[in-house]
Short mmCIF file of N, CA and C in Angstrom, two decimals:
data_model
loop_
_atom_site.label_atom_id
_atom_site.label_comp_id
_atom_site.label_asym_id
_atom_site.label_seq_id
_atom_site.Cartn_x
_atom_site.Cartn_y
_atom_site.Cartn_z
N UNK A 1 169.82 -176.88 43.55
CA UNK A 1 169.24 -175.58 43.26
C UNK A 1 170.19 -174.75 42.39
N UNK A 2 171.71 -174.50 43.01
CA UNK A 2 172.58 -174.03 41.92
C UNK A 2 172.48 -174.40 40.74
N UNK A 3 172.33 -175.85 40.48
CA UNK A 3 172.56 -176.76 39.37
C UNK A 3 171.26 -176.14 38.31
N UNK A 4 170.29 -176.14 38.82
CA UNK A 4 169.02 -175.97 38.07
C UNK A 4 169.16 -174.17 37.83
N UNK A 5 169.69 -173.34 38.39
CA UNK A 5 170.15 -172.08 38.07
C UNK A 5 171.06 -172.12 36.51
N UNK A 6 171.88 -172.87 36.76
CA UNK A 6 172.45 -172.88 35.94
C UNK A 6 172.25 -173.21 34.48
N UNK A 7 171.65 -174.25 34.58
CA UNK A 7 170.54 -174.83 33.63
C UNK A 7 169.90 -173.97 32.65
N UNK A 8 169.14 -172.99 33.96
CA UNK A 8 168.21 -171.94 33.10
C UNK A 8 168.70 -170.87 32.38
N UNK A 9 169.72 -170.27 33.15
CA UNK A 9 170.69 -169.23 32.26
C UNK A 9 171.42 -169.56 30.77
N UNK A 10 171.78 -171.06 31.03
CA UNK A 10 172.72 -171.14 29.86
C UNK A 10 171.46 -171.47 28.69
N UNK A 11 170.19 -171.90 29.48
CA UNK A 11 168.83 -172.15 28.38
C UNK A 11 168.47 -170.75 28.15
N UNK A 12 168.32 -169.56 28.66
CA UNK A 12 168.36 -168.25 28.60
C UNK A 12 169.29 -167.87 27.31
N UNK A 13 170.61 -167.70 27.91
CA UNK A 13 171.71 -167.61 26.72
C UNK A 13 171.16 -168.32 25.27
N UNK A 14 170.82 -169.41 25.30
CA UNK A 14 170.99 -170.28 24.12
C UNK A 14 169.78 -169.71 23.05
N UNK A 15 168.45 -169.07 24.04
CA UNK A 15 167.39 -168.59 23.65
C UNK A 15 167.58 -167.28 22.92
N UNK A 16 168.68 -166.71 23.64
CA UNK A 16 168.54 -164.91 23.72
C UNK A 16 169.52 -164.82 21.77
N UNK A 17 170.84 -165.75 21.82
CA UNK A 17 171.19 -165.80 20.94
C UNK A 17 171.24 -166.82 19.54
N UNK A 18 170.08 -167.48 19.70
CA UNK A 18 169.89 -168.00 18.68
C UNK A 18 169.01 -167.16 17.54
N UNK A 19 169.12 -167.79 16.12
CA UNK A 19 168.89 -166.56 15.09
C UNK A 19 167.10 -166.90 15.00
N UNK A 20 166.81 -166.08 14.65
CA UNK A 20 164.84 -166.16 15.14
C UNK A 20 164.14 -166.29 13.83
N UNK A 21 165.04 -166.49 12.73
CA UNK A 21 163.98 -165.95 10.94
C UNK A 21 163.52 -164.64 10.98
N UNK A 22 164.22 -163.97 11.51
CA UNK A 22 163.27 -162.77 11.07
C UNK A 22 162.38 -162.62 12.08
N UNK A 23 161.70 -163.48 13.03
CA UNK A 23 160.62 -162.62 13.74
C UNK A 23 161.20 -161.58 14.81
N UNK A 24 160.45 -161.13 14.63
CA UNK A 24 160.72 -159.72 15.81
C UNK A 24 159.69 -159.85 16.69
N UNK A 25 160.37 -159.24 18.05
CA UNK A 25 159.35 -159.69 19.20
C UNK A 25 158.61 -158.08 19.61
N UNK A 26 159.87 -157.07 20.00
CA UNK A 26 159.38 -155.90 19.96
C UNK A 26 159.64 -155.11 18.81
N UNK A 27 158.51 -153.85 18.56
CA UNK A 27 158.62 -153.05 17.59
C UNK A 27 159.90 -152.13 17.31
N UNK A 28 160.77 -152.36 18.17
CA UNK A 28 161.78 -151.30 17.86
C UNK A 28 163.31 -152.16 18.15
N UNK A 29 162.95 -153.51 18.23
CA UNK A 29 164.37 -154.68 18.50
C UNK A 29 165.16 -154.11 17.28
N UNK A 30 164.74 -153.64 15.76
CA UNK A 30 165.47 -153.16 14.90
C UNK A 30 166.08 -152.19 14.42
N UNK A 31 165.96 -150.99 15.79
CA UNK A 31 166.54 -149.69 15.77
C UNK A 31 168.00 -149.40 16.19
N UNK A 32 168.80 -148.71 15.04
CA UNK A 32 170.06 -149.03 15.06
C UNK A 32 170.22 -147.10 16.40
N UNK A 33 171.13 -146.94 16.36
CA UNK A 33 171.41 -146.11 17.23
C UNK A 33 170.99 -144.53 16.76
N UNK A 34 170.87 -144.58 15.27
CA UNK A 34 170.16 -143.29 14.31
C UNK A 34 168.59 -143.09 14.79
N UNK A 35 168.09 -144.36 15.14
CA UNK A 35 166.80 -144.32 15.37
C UNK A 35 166.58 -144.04 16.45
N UNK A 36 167.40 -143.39 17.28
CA UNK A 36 167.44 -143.33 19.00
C UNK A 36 168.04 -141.55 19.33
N UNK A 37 167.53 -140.79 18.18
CA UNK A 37 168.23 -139.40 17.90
C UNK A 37 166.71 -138.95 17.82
N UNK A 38 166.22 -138.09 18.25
CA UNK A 38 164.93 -137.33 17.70
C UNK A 38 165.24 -135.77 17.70
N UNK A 39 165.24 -135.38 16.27
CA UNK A 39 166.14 -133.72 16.21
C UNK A 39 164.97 -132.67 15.99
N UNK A 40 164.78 -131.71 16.69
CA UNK A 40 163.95 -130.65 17.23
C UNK A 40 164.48 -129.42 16.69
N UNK A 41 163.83 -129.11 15.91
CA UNK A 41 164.46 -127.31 15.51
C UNK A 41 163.12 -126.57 15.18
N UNK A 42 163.30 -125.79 15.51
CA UNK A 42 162.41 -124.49 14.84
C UNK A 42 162.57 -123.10 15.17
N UNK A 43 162.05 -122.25 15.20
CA UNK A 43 162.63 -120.35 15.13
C UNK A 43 161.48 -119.96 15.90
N UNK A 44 161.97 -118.80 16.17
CA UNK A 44 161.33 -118.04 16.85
C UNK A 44 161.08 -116.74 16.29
N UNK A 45 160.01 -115.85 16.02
CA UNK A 45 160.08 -114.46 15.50
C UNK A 45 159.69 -113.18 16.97
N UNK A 46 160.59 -112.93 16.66
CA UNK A 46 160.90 -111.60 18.13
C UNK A 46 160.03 -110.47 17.85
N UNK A 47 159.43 -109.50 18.94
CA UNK A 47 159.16 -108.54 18.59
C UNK A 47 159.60 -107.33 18.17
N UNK A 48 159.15 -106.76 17.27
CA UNK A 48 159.73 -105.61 16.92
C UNK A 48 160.55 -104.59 17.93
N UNK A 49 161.72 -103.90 17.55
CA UNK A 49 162.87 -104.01 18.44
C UNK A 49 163.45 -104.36 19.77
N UNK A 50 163.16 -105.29 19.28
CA UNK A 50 163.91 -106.19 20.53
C UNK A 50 165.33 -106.68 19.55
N UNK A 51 166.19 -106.60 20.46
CA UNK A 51 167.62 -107.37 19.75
C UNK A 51 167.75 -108.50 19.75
N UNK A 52 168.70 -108.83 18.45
CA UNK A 52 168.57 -110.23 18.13
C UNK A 52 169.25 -111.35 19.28
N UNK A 53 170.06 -110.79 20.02
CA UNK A 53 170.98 -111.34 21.47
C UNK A 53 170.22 -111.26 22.40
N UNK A 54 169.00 -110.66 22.88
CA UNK A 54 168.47 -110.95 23.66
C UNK A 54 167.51 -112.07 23.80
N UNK A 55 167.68 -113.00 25.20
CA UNK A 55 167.51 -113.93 24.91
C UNK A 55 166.11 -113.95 25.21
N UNK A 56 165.06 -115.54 24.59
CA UNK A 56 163.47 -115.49 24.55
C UNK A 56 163.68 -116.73 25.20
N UNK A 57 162.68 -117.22 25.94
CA UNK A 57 163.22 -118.46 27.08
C UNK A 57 162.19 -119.40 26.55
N UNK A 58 162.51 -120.12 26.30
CA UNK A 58 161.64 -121.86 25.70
C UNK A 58 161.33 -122.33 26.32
N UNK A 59 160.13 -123.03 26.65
CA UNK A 59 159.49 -124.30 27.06
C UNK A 59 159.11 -125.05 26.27
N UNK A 60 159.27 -126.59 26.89
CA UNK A 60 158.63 -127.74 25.97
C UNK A 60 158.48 -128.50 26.73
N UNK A 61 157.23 -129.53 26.40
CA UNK A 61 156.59 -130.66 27.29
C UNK A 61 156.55 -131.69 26.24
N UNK A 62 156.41 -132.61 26.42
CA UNK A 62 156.47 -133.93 25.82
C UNK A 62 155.26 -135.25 26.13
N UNK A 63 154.39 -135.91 25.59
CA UNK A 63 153.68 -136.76 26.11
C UNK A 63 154.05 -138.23 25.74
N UNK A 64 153.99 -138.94 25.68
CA UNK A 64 153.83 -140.41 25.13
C UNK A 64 152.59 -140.77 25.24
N UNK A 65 152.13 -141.45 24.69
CA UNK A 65 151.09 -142.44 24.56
C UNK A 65 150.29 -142.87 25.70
N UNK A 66 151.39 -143.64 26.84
CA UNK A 66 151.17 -143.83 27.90
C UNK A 66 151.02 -143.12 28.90
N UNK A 67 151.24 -141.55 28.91
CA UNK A 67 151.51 -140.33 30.01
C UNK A 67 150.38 -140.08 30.14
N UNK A 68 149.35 -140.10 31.34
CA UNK A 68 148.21 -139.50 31.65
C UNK A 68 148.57 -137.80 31.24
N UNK A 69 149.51 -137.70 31.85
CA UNK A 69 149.72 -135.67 31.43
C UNK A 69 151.51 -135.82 31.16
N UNK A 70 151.54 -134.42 30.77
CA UNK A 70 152.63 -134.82 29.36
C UNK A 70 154.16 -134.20 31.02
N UNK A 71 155.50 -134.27 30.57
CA UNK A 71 156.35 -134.12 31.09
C UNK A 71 157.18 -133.17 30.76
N UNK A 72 158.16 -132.67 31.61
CA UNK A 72 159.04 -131.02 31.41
C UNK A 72 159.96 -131.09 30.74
N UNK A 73 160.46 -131.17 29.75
CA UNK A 73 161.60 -131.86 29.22
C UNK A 73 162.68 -130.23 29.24
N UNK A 74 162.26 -129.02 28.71
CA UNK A 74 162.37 -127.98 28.61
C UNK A 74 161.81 -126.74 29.52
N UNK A 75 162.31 -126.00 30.58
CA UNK A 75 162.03 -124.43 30.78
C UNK A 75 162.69 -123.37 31.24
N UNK A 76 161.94 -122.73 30.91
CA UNK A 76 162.61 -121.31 30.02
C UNK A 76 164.18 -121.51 29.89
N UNK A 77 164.63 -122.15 29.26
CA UNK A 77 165.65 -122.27 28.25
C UNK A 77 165.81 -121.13 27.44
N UNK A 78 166.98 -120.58 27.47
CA UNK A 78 167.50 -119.07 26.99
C UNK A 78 167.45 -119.69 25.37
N UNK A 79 167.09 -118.80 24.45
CA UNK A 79 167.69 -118.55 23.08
C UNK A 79 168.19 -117.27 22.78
N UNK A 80 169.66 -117.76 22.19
CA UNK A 80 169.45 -116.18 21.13
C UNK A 80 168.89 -115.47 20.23
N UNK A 81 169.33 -116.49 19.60
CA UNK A 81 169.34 -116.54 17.86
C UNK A 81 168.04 -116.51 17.71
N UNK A 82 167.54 -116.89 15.99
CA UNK A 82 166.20 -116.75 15.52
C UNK A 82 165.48 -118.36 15.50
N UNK A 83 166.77 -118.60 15.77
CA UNK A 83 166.56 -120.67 15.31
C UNK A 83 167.16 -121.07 16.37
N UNK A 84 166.93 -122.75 17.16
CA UNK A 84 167.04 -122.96 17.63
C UNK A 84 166.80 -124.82 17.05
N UNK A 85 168.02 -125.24 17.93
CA UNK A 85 167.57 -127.17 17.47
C UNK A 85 168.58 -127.89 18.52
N UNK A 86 167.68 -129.25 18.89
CA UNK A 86 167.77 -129.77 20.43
C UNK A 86 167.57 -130.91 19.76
N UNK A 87 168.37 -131.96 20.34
CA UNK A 87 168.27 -133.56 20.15
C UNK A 87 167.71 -134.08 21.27
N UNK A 88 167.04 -135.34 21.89
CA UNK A 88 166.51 -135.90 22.48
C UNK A 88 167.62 -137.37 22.18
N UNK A 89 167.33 -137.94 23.09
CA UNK A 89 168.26 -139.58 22.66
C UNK A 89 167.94 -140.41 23.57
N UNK A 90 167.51 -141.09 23.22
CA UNK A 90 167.85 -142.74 23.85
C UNK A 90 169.35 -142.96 24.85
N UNK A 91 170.11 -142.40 24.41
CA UNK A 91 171.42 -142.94 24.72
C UNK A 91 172.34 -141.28 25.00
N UNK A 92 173.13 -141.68 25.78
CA UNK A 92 173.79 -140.12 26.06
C UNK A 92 175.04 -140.51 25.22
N UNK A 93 175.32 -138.92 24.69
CA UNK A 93 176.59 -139.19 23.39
C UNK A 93 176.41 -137.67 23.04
N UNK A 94 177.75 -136.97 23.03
CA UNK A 94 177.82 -135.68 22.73
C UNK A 94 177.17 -135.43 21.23
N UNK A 95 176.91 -134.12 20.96
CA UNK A 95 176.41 -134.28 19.43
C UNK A 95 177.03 -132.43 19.45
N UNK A 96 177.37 -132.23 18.89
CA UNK A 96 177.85 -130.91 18.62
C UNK A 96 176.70 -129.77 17.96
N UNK A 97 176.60 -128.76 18.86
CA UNK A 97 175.96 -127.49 18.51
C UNK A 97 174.39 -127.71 18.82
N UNK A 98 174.11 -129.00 19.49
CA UNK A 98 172.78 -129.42 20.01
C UNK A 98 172.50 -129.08 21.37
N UNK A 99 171.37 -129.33 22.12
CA UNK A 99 171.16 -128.87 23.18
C UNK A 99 171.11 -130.38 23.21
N UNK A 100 171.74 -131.64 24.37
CA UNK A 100 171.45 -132.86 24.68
C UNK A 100 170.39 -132.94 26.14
N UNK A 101 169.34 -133.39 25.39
CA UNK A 101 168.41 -133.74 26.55
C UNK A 101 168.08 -134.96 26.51
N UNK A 102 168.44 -135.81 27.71
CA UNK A 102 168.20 -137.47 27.57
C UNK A 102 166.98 -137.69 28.75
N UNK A 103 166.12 -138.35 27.87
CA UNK A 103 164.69 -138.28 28.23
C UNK A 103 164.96 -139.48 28.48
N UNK A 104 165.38 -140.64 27.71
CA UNK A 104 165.69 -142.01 28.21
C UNK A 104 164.29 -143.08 27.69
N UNK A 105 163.86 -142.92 26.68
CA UNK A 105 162.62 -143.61 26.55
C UNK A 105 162.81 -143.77 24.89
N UNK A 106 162.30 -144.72 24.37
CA UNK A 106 162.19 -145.11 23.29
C UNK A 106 161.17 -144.66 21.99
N UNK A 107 161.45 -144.50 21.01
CA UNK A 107 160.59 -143.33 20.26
C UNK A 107 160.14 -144.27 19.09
N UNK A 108 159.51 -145.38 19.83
CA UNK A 108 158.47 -146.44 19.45
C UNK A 108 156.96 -146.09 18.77
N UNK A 109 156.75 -145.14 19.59
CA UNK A 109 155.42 -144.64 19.25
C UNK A 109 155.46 -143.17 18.94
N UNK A 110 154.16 -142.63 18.89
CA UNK A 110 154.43 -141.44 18.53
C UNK A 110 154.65 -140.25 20.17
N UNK A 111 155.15 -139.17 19.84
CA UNK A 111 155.30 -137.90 21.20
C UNK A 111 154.56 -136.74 20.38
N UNK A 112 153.84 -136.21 21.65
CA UNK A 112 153.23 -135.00 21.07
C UNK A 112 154.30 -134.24 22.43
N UNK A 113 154.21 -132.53 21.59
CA UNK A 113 155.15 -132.09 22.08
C UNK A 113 154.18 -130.95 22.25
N UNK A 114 154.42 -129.80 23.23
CA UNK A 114 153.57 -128.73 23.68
C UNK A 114 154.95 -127.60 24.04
N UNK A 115 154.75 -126.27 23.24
CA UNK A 115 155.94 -125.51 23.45
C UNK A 115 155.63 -123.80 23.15
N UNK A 116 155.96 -122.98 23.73
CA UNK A 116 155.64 -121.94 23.59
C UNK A 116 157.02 -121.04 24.40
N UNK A 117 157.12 -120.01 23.83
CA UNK A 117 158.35 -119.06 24.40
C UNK A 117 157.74 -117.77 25.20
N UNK A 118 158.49 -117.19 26.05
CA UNK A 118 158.26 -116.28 26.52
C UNK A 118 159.36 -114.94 26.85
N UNK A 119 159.08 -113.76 27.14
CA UNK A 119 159.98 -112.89 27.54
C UNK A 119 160.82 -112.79 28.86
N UNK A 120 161.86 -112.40 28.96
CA UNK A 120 162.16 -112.30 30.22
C UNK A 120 161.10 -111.38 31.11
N UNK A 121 161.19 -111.67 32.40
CA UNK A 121 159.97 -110.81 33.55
C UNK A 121 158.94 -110.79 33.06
N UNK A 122 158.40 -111.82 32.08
CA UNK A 122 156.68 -111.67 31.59
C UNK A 122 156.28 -110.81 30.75
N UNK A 123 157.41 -109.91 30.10
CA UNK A 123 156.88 -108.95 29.09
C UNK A 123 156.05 -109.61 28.02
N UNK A 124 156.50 -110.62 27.58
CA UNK A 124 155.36 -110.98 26.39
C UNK A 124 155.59 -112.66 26.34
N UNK A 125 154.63 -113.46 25.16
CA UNK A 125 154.58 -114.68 24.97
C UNK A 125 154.24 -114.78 23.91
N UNK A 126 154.74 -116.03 23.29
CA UNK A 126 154.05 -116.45 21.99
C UNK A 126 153.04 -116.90 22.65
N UNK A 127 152.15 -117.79 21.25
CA UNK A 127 151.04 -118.96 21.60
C UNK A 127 151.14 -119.93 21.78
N UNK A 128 150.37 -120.92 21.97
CA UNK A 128 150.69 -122.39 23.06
C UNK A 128 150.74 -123.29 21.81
N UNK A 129 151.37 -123.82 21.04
CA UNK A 129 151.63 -124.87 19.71
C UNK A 129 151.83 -126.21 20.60
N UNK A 130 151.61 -127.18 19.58
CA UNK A 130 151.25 -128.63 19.40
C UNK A 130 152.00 -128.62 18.68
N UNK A 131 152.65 -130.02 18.08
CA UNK A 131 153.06 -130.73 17.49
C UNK A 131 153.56 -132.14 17.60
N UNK A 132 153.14 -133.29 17.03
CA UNK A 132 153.27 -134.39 17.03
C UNK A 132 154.49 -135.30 15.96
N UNK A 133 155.20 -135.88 16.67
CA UNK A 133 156.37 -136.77 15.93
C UNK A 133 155.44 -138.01 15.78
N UNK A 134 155.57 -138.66 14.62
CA UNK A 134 155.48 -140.01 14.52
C UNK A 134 156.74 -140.62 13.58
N UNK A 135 157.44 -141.97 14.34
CA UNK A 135 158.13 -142.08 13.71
C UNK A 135 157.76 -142.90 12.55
N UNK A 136 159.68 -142.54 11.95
CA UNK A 136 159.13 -143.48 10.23
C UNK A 136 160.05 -144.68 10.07
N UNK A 137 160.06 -145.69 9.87
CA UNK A 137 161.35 -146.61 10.17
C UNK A 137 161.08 -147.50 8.99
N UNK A 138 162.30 -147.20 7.82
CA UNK A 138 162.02 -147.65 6.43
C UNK A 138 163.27 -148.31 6.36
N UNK A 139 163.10 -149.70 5.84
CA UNK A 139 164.04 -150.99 5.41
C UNK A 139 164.87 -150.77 4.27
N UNK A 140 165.95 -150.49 3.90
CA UNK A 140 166.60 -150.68 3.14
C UNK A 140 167.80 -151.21 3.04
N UNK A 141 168.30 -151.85 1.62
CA UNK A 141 169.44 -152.77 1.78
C UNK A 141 169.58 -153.38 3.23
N UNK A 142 168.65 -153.98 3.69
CA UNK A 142 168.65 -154.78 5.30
C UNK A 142 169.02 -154.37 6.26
N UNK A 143 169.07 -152.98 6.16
CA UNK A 143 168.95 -152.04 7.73
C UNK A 143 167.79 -150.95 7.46
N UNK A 144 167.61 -150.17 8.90
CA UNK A 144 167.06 -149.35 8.71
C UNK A 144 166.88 -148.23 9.45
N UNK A 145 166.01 -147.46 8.35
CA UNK A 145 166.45 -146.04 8.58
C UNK A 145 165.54 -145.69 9.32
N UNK A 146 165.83 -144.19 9.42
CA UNK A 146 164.98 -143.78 10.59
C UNK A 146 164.37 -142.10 10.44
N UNK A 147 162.99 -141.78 10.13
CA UNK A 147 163.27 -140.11 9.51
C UNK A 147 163.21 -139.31 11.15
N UNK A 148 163.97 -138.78 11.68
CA UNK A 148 164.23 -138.45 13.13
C UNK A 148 164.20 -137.00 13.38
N UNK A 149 163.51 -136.48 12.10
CA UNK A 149 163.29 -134.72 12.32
C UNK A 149 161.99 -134.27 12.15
N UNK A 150 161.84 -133.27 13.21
CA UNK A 150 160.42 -132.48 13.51
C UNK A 150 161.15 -131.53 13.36
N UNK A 151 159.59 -130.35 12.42
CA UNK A 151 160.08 -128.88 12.24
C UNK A 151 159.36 -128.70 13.04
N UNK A 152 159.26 -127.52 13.88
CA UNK A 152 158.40 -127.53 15.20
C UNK A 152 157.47 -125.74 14.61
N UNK A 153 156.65 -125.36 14.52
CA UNK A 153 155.77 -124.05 14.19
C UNK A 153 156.78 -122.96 14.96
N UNK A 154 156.95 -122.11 13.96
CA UNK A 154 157.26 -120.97 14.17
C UNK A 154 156.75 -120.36 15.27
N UNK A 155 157.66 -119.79 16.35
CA UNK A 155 156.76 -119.14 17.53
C UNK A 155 156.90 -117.44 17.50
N UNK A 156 155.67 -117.03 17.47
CA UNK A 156 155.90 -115.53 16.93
C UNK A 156 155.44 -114.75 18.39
N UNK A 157 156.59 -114.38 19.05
CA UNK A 157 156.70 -113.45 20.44
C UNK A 157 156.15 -112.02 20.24
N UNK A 158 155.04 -111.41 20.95
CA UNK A 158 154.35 -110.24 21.04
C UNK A 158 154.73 -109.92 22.39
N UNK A 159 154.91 -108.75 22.57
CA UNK A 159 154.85 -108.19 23.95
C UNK A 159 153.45 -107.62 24.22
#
């Protein structure tokens, strides 16, 4: 029984690393670690005097393909500023001046994303926006690239 264990692993091994021509088994076996970044930015427009330091709190939901109903990835997340931009990843790895949220899933297919801001204590809200990533994964000189940015709709806060 050991013997025949053994057998199969090193037939495993021999399988896993032998060179294939080119076929690919899954759609994303060719995504280098760029393709495992999905970068999220977009702004927010505040209401009239309100200060620019005060913060407007974000939500965002996320679906896949496969999600009967979509997931929390984001809430009320403070902003200051007028702009705002958040990476998603495959893989955890600092990225500087990003918000790192590791969702842990592969960005094979497309994500629709659902996001809207609000005031502190309910004073006001933007509107409820959509937006959909599909990725782009283009061959060149025998690697490839990956276009890994969504501008996400301007969210315009009314009290």
């Amino acid at each position: 029984m050991r013997r025949a264990r053994q057998v199969w692993l090193l037939a495993l091994c021999w399988c896993l690393g032998a060179p294939a021509a080119e076929a690919r088994v899954f759609p994303w076996d060719d995504y280098g670690p760029a393709c495992q970044w999905l970068r999220l930015s977009g702004a927010i427009e505040r209401p009239a005097g309100m200060e620019s330091g005060d913060p407007v709190l974000l939500t965002v939901t996320y679906r896949l393909p496969d999600q009967a109903a979509p997931a929390t990835l984001l809430t009320n997340y403070p902003i200051e500023g007028s702009r705002f931009f958040f990476v998603l990843s495959g893989f955890e790895e600092n990225i500087q001046g990003a918000l790192f949220v590791p969702p842990m899933f592969f960005f094979s297919d497309k994500i629709e994303f659902q996001y809207f801001a609000t005031l502190p204590g309910g004073k006001g809200r933007s509107g409820y926006h959509r937006s959909v990533y599909r990725p782009e994964r283009i061959k060149q000189d025998g690697k490839v690239r990956c276009q890994t940015a969504l501008q996400l709709e301007t969210l315009k806060v009314g009290r």
